[in-house]
Amino acid sequence: MRRQHVYVLASENAGHAAQAVADPGIVDILLWGVLPYVALVVLIGGTIWRYRTDQFGWTTRSSQVYESKLLRIASPLFHYGLAAVFLGHVGGLVVPKSFTDLFLSEDAYHMMALVVGSAAAIATIVGMFILIGRRASNSRVRSATTRNDVLMYVVLVLVILAGTAATLLSAVNPSGGLPPVNGHEVHFNYRETIAVWFRSLFYFHPEVALMVNIPVAFKIHIVVAMVLFIIWPFTRLVHALTVPLHYLFRPYTVYRTRGGQRVGARRGWDPVGTLPRERADR
């Protein structure tokens, strides 16, 4: 039988009630102590392998030529929404709670995260389902869809829906479904459990015990996210690693310009170097 020990302080009624955390079992060690490093190794190694062996396949394989009306709506919603979701995860997992406490109260932080995160999640989900519906309903776009694309969309849907469900459930039920401790309701806080575990991975000392008793919705979200990182190098998602940000700052490129004077009509096959061709090119 697992022993229980006290770790997180959190309660609204009792001021500070402790959340019990069970000692990790073998499954917990594999999920939270081994799988993250497997995902990281596959992500980095697979990306390098893909870049060295398949640079011509390093593309989004755009289907805009087949259909562009829905794509113009769905693509910005999905990509900008996903970028906002990613930045929100970085802020929530990487930035310590002790730092944000200097500027924001706990309630203000969670309200801001809920409002901004919900807006980003809605944009991402709407854009994603329009993209999926577009592929399913348009025969030409569907014919350009590979098995890798299907797998990618399935995992993406699971990651986004699981994350959204975890956020909404924790907003509705602050305990996250965790049992009371010492007769007091536990107020689950991912920044004192998941975020600490996430940062501990980079110290090569994963605090697996913090993940044992977190809500199931968060566990599903994190595990599926690690699966997404494992398949990432082998799908079209690799294009996210080479976003052409320089396009935002590059100057206009002049491909062809005309002189101020008008020239007469000429044959298009005048050889280079002949007098009519030289006059026309001035």
mmCIF file of C-alpha atoms in Angstrom:
data_model
loop_
_atom_site.group_PDB
_atom_site.id
_atom_site.type_symbol
_atom_site.label_atom_id
_atom_site.label_comp_id
_atom_site.label_asym_id
_atom_site.label_seq_id
_atom_site.Cartn_x
_atom_site.Cartn_y
_atom_site.Cartn_z
ATOM 1 C CA MET A 1 0.000 0.000 0.000
ATOM 2 C CA ARG A 2 1.272 3.466 -0.854
ATOM 3 C CA ARG A 3 2.287 5.788 1.919
ATOM 4 C CA GLN A 4 0.828 9.294 2.015
ATOM 5 C CA HIS A 5 2.899 12.337 2.754
ATOM 6 C CA VAL A 6 2.072 16.035 2.828
ATOM 7 C CA TYR A 7 3.304 18.392 0.148
ATOM 8 C CA VAL A 8 1.137 21.252 -1.147
ATOM 9 C CA LEU A 9 -0.497 23.860 1.072
ATOM 10 C CA ALA A 10 -3.843 24.965 -0.326
ATOM 11 C CA SER A 11 -7.337 25.483 1.022
ATOM 12 C CA GLU A 12 -9.913 28.254 0.926
ATOM 13 C CA ASN A 13 -11.777 27.321 4.106
ATOM 14 C CA ALA A 14 -9.002 26.259 6.441
ATOM 15 C CA GLY A 15 -6.433 28.768 5.249
ATOM 16 C CA HIS A 16 -3.720 26.197 4.677
ATOM 17 C CA ALA A 17 -4.697 22.562 4.384
ATOM 18 C CA ALA A 18 -2.296 20.053 2.997
ATOM 19 C CA GLN A 19 -2.739 18.079 -0.196
ATOM 20 C CA ALA A 20 -1.571 14.501 0.278
ATOM 21 C CA VAL A 21 0.734 13.146 -2.384
ATOM 22 C CA ALA A 22 1.255 9.399 -2.726
ATOM 23 C CA ASP A 23 4.679 7.931 -3.264
ATOM 24 C CA PRO A 24 5.122 7.150 -6.977
ATOM 25 C CA GLY A 25 4.719 3.642 -8.323
ATOM 26 C CA ILE A 26 6.416 2.136 -11.350
ATOM 27 C CA VAL A 27 3.785 3.531 -13.748
ATOM 28 C CA ASP A 28 4.221 7.012 -12.298
ATOM 29 C CA ILE A 29 7.985 6.771 -12.687
ATOM 30 C CA LEU A 30 7.633 5.688 -16.311
ATOM 31 C CA LEU A 31 5.098 8.407 -17.167
ATOM 32 C CA TRP A 32 6.608 11.357 -15.321
ATOM 33 C CA GLY A 33 10.261 10.380 -14.951
ATOM 34 C CA VAL A 34 11.090 8.491 -18.155
ATOM 35 C CA LEU A 35 8.589 9.377 -20.888
ATOM 36 C CA PRO A 36 9.420 13.119 -20.860
ATOM 37 C CA TYR A 37 13.056 12.389 -21.697
ATOM 38 C CA VAL A 38 12.067 9.838 -24.346
ATOM 39 C CA ALA A 39 9.849 12.478 -25.950
ATOM 40 C CA LEU A 40 12.636 15.065 -25.817
ATOM 41 C CA VAL A 41 15.227 12.718 -27.343
ATOM 42 C CA VAL A 42 12.869 11.676 -30.150
ATOM 43 C CA LEU A 43 11.871 15.295 -30.786
ATOM 44 C CA ILE A 44 15.450 16.542 -31.083
ATOM 45 C CA GLY A 45 16.942 13.458 -32.732
ATOM 46 C CA GLY A 46 14.005 12.972 -35.087
ATOM 47 C CA THR A 47 14.068 16.616 -36.129
ATOM 48 C CA ILE A 48 17.780 16.472 -36.933
ATOM 49 C CA TRP A 49 17.302 13.218 -38.867
ATOM 50 C CA ARG A 50 14.340 14.639 -40.782
ATOM 51 C CA TYR A 51 16.238 17.802 -41.687
ATOM 52 C CA ARG A 52 19.277 15.877 -42.910
ATOM 53 C CA THR A 53 17.370 13.272 -44.902
ATOM 54 C CA ASP A 54 14.154 14.950 -46.038
ATOM 55 C CA GLN A 55 14.618 18.671 -46.574
ATOM 56 C CA PHE A 56 12.342 18.604 -49.622
ATOM 57 C CA GLY A 57 9.609 17.135 -47.424
ATOM 58 C CA TRP A 58 10.118 19.819 -44.770
ATOM 59 C CA THR A 59 6.999 21.705 -45.762
ATOM 60 C CA THR A 60 3.385 22.334 -44.821
ATOM 61 C CA ARG A 61 2.288 20.697 -48.095
ATOM 62 C CA SER A 62 -0.163 23.554 -48.504
ATOM 63 C CA SER A 63 -3.534 22.685 -50.032
ATOM 64 C CA GLN A 64 -4.448 26.292 -50.759
ATOM 65 C CA VAL A 65 -4.423 25.586 -54.484
ATOM 66 C CA TYR A 66 -7.372 23.208 -53.968
ATOM 67 C CA GLU A 67 -9.451 25.445 -51.693
ATOM 68 C CA SER A 68 -8.676 28.863 -50.239
ATOM 69 C CA LYS A 69 -11.917 30.394 -48.934
ATOM 70 C CA LEU A 70 -12.156 28.338 -45.743
ATOM 71 C CA LEU A 71 -8.377 28.227 -45.396
ATOM 72 C CA ARG A 72 -8.195 32.026 -45.167
ATOM 73 C CA ILE A 73 -10.537 31.898 -42.180
ATOM 74 C CA ALA A 74 -9.347 28.767 -40.402
ATOM 75 C CA SER A 75 -5.586 29.075 -40.761
ATOM 76 C CA PRO A 76 -5.164 32.401 -38.882
ATOM 77 C CA LEU A 77 -7.582 31.276 -36.161
ATOM 78 C CA PHE A 78 -5.705 28.026 -35.635
ATOM 79 C CA HIS A 79 -2.151 29.321 -35.872
ATOM 80 C CA TYR A 80 -2.571 32.519 -33.841
ATOM 81 C CA GLY A 81 -4.710 30.706 -31.281
ATOM 82 C CA LEU A 82 -2.133 27.940 -30.957
ATOM 83 C CA ALA A 83 0.671 30.490 -30.585
ATOM 84 C CA ALA A 84 -1.243 32.159 -27.741
ATOM 85 C CA VAL A 85 -1.859 28.777 -26.089
ATOM 86 C CA PHE A 86 1.856 27.956 -26.334
ATOM 87 C CA LEU A 87 2.898 31.284 -24.805
ATOM 88 C CA GLY A 88 0.373 30.767 -22.020
ATOM 89 C CA HIS A 89 1.875 27.366 -21.256
ATOM 90 C CA VAL A 90 5.357 28.866 -21.196
ATOM 91 C CA GLY A 91 4.225 31.533 -18.746
ATOM 92 C CA GLY A 92 2.404 29.059 -16.532
ATOM 93 C CA LEU A 93 5.032 26.328 -16.458
ATOM 94 C CA VAL A 94 8.351 28.129 -16.774
ATOM 95 C CA VAL A 95 7.755 31.297 -14.747
ATOM 96 C CA PRO A 96 7.765 30.450 -11.008
ATOM 97 C CA LYS A 97 4.730 31.325 -8.919
ATOM 98 C CA SER A 98 6.936 33.313 -6.551
ATOM 99 C CA PHE A 99 7.761 35.701 -9.419
ATOM 100 C CA THR A 100 4.195 36.341 -10.607
ATOM 101 C CA ASP A 101 3.100 36.824 -6.987
ATOM 102 C CA LEU A 102 5.141 40.048 -7.011
ATOM 103 C CA PHE A 103 2.780 41.575 -9.583
ATOM 104 C CA LEU A 104 -0.492 39.629 -9.446
ATOM 105 C CA SER A 105 -2.626 38.134 -6.746
ATOM 106 C CA GLU A 106 -3.554 34.469 -7.026
ATOM 107 C CA ASP A 107 -7.153 35.282 -8.000
ATOM 108 C CA ALA A 108 -6.082 37.881 -10.580
ATOM 109 C CA TYR A 109 -3.607 35.479 -12.145
ATOM 110 C CA HIS A 110 -6.134 32.669 -12.473
ATOM 111 C CA MET A 111 -8.819 35.016 -13.829
ATOM 112 C CA MET A 112 -6.434 36.387 -16.458
ATOM 113 C CA ALA A 113 -5.269 32.891 -17.370
ATOM 114 C CA LEU A 114 -8.868 31.683 -17.645
ATOM 115 C CA VAL A 115 -10.070 34.578 -19.827
ATOM 116 C CA VAL A 116 -7.056 34.759 -22.150
ATOM 117 C CA GLY A 117 -6.622 30.989 -22.240
ATOM 118 C CA SER A 118 -10.289 30.398 -23.030
ATOM 119 C CA ALA A 119 -10.210 32.911 -25.891
ATOM 120 C CA ALA A 120 -7.071 31.299 -27.318
ATOM 121 C CA ALA A 121 -8.533 27.814 -26.906
ATOM 122 C CA ILE A 122 -11.779 28.791 -28.646
ATOM 123 C CA ALA A 123 -9.892 30.308 -31.583
ATOM 124 C CA THR A 124 -7.684 27.224 -31.855
ATOM 125 C CA ILE A 125 -10.571 24.753 -31.632
ATOM 126 C CA VAL A 126 -12.752 26.632 -34.144
ATOM 127 C CA GLY A 127 -9.868 26.962 -36.593
ATOM 128 C CA MET A 128 -8.849 23.333 -36.152
ATOM 129 C CA PHE A 129 -12.332 21.938 -36.763
ATOM 130 C CA ILE A 130 -12.809 24.147 -39.822
ATOM 131 C CA LEU A 131 -9.526 22.788 -41.182
ATOM 132 C CA ILE A 132 -10.584 19.213 -40.438
ATOM 133 C CA GLY A 133 -14.033 19.772 -41.955
ATOM 134 C CA ARG A 134 -12.428 21.305 -45.010
ATOM 135 C CA ARG A 135 -10.278 18.219 -45.525
ATOM 136 C CA ALA A 136 -13.207 15.883 -44.973
ATOM 137 C CA SER A 137 -15.647 17.698 -47.261
ATOM 138 C CA ASN A 138 -13.385 18.694 -50.147
ATOM 139 C CA SER A 139 -12.365 15.706 -52.265
ATOM 140 C CA ARG A 140 -9.283 17.399 -53.697
ATOM 141 C CA VAL A 141 -8.007 18.436 -50.280
ATOM 142 C CA ARG A 142 -8.858 14.995 -48.906
ATOM 143 C CA SER A 143 -6.832 13.331 -51.654
ATOM 144 C CA ALA A 144 -3.772 15.311 -50.513
ATOM 145 C CA THR A 145 -4.178 14.092 -46.910
ATOM 146 C CA THR A 146 -1.737 11.407 -45.781
ATOM 147 C CA ARG A 147 -1.926 8.918 -42.919
ATOM 148 C CA ASN A 148 0.557 11.066 -41.037
ATOM 149 C CA ASP A 149 -1.841 13.981 -41.376
ATOM 150 C CA VAL A 150 -4.696 11.913 -39.945
ATOM 151 C CA LEU A 151 -2.555 10.823 -36.979
ATOM 152 C CA MET A 152 -1.385 14.392 -36.434
ATOM 153 C CA TYR A 153 -4.942 15.750 -36.384
ATOM 154 C CA VAL A 154 -6.154 13.022 -34.015
ATOM 155 C CA VAL A 155 -3.376 13.730 -31.509
ATOM 156 C CA LEU A 156 -3.809 17.501 -31.860
ATOM 157 C CA VAL A 157 -7.534 17.220 -31.202
ATOM 158 C CA LEU A 158 -6.924 15.079 -28.117
ATOM 159 C CA VAL A 159 -4.268 17.444 -26.744
ATOM 160 C CA ILE A 160 -6.343 20.584 -27.214
ATOM 161 C CA LEU A 161 -9.633 19.121 -25.994
ATOM 162 C CA ALA A 162 -7.994 17.482 -22.960
ATOM 163 C CA GLY A 163 -6.246 20.724 -22.041
ATOM 164 C CA THR A 164 -9.430 22.753 -22.441
ATOM 165 C CA ALA A 165 -11.401 20.234 -20.386
ATOM 166 C CA ALA A 166 -8.775 20.276 -17.623
ATOM 167 C CA THR A 167 -8.861 24.079 -17.465
ATOM 168 C CA LEU A 168 -12.650 24.303 -17.402
ATOM 169 C CA LEU A 169 -13.024 21.513 -14.844
ATOM 170 C CA SER A 170 -10.508 23.137 -12.516
ATOM 171 C CA ALA A 171 -12.361 26.457 -12.880
ATOM 172 C CA VAL A 172 -15.710 24.848 -12.027
ATOM 173 C CA ASN A 173 -14.301 22.552 -9.343
ATOM 174 C CA PRO A 174 -11.205 24.085 -7.684
ATOM 175 C CA SER A 175 -10.384 20.789 -5.998
ATOM 176 C CA GLY A 176 -9.892 19.185 -9.405
ATOM 177 C CA GLY A 177 -11.726 16.122 -8.164
ATOM 178 C CA LEU A 178 -9.087 15.452 -5.509
ATOM 179 C CA PRO A 179 -10.327 13.987 -2.193
ATOM 180 C CA PRO A 180 -10.387 16.138 0.963
ATOM 181 C CA VAL A 181 -7.359 16.043 3.240
ATOM 182 C CA ASN A 182 -7.832 16.098 7.010
ATOM 183 C CA GLY A 183 -11.475 17.003 6.444
ATOM 184 C CA HIS A 184 -10.647 20.075 4.354
ATOM 185 C CA GLU A 185 -11.277 20.597 0.652
ATOM 186 C CA VAL A 186 -8.102 20.768 -1.419
ATOM 187 C CA HIS A 187 -7.675 23.638 -3.859
ATOM 188 C CA PHE A 188 -5.570 22.212 -6.698
ATOM 189 C CA ASN A 189 -2.943 24.569 -8.093
ATOM 190 C CA TYR A 190 -1.002 23.380 -11.125
ATOM 191 C CA ARG A 191 1.736 25.941 -10.514
ATOM 192 C CA GLU A 192 2.632 24.175 -7.264
ATOM 193 C CA THR A 193 2.594 20.696 -8.776
ATOM 194 C CA ILE A 194 2.769 20.392 -12.564
ATOM 195 C CA ALA A 195 4.902 23.501 -13.073
ATOM 196 C CA VAL A 196 7.387 22.457 -10.379
ATOM 197 C CA TRP A 197 7.603 18.960 -11.904
ATOM 198 C CA PHE A 198 8.112 20.449 -15.383
ATOM 199 C CA ARG A 199 11.006 22.647 -14.278
ATOM 200 C CA SER A 200 12.558 19.768 -12.348
ATOM 201 C CA LEU A 201 12.931 17.858 -15.628
ATOM 202 C CA PHE A 202 15.544 20.370 -16.742
ATOM 203 C CA TYR A 203 17.498 19.783 -13.541
ATOM 204 C CA PHE A 204 17.520 16.048 -14.390
ATOM 205 C CA HIS A 205 15.859 15.388 -11.055
ATOM 206 C CA PRO A 206 12.157 14.930 -11.905
ATOM 207 C CA GLU A 207 9.883 15.315 -8.901
ATOM 208 C CA VAL A 208 7.595 12.460 -9.888
ATOM 209 C CA ALA A 209 5.723 12.459 -6.569
ATOM 210 C CA LEU A 210 4.119 15.793 -7.442
ATOM 211 C CA MET A 211 2.299 14.205 -10.391
ATOM 212 C CA VAL A 212 0.806 11.179 -8.645
ATOM 213 C CA ASN A 213 -2.376 12.790 -7.342
ATOM 214 C CA ILE A 214 -3.033 15.536 -9.884
ATOM 215 C CA PRO A 215 -6.465 15.471 -11.601
ATOM 216 C CA VAL A 216 -6.891 12.853 -14.325
ATOM 217 C CA ALA A 217 -7.746 15.467 -16.978
ATOM 218 C CA PHE A 218 -4.331 17.072 -16.532
ATOM 219 C CA LYS A 219 -2.614 13.690 -16.693
ATOM 220 C CA ILE A 220 -4.324 12.869 -19.989
ATOM 221 C CA HIS A 221 -3.437 16.273 -21.411
ATOM 222 C CA ILE A 222 0.240 15.946 -20.494
ATOM 223 C CA VAL A 223 0.651 12.347 -21.691
ATOM 224 C CA VAL A 224 -0.995 13.063 -25.046
ATOM 225 C CA ALA A 225 1.144 16.204 -25.370
ATOM 226 C CA MET A 226 4.265 14.067 -24.965
ATOM 227 C CA VAL A 227 2.941 11.713 -27.658
ATOM 228 C CA LEU A 228 2.517 14.769 -29.889
ATOM 229 C CA PHE A 229 6.168 15.713 -29.372
ATOM 230 C CA ILE A 230 7.205 12.146 -30.220
ATOM 231 C CA ILE A 231 5.415 12.175 -33.596
ATOM 232 C CA TRP A 232 6.275 15.830 -34.281
ATOM 233 C CA PRO A 233 9.443 15.270 -36.375
ATOM 234 C CA PHE A 234 7.652 12.817 -38.660
ATOM 235 C CA THR A 235 4.696 15.041 -39.571
ATOM 236 C CA ARG A 236 4.166 18.376 -41.258
ATOM 237 C CA LEU A 237 4.430 20.005 -37.823
ATOM 238 C CA VAL A 238 8.164 20.384 -38.408
ATOM 239 C CA HIS A 239 7.435 23.530 -40.408
ATOM 240 C CA ALA A 240 6.718 25.280 -37.089
ATOM 241 C CA LEU A 241 10.445 25.023 -36.286
ATOM 242 C CA THR A 242 11.394 27.052 -39.356
ATOM 243 C CA VAL A 243 8.836 29.843 -39.289
ATOM 244 C CA PRO A 244 10.090 32.501 -41.762
ATOM 245 C CA LEU A 245 9.998 35.383 -39.292
ATOM 246 C CA HIS A 246 12.341 37.382 -41.524
ATOM 247 C CA TYR A 247 9.407 37.809 -43.900
ATOM 248 C CA LEU A 248 8.009 40.359 -41.442
ATOM 249 C CA PHE A 249 11.054 42.607 -41.793
ATOM 250 C CA ARG A 250 12.358 42.044 -45.313
ATOM 251 C CA PRO A 251 12.066 44.935 -47.828
ATOM 252 C CA TYR A 252 9.904 44.781 -50.898
ATOM 253 C CA THR A 253 11.457 42.875 -53.776
ATOM 254 C CA VAL A 254 11.166 44.431 -57.242
ATOM 255 C CA TYR A 255 10.920 41.662 -59.802
ATOM 256 C CA ARG A 256 10.439 43.871 -62.841
ATOM 257 C CA THR A 257 10.121 47.556 -63.527
ATOM 258 C CA ARG A 258 9.203 49.572 -66.595
ATOM 259 C CA GLY A 259 10.869 52.692 -67.843
ATOM 260 C CA GLY A 260 9.026 55.959 -68.189
ATOM 261 C CA GLN A 261 9.021 55.921 -71.995
ATOM 262 C CA ARG A 262 6.675 53.933 -74.159
ATOM 263 C CA VAL A 263 8.097 51.643 -76.798
ATOM 264 C CA GLY A 264 6.522 50.300 -79.910
ATOM 265 C CA ALA A 265 5.246 46.784 -80.396
ATOM 266 C CA ARG A 266 7.822 44.137 -81.222
ATOM 267 C CA ARG A 267 8.113 40.453 -81.768
ATOM 268 C CA GLY A 268 8.629 38.458 -78.585
ATOM 269 C CA TRP A 269 11.289 36.245 -80.112
ATOM 270 C CA ASP A 270 13.891 38.874 -81.015
ATOM 271 C CA PRO A 271 17.288 37.359 -80.119
ATOM 272 C CA VAL A 272 19.249 38.833 -77.236
ATOM 273 C CA GLY A 273 21.780 41.364 -78.480
ATOM 274 C CA THR A 274 19.807 42.540 -81.520
ATOM 275 C CA LEU A 275 18.905 46.192 -81.892
ATOM 276 C CA PRO A 276 15.109 45.802 -81.394
ATOM 277 C CA ARG A 277 15.660 43.784 -78.217
ATOM 278 C CA GLU A 278 18.133 46.285 -76.786
ATOM 279 C CA ARG A 279 15.774 49.195 -77.441
ATOM 280 C CA ALA A 280 12.874 47.406 -75.793
ATOM 281 C CA ASP A 281 14.915 46.562 -72.701
ATOM 282 C CA ARG A 282 15.935 50.138 -72.027
#
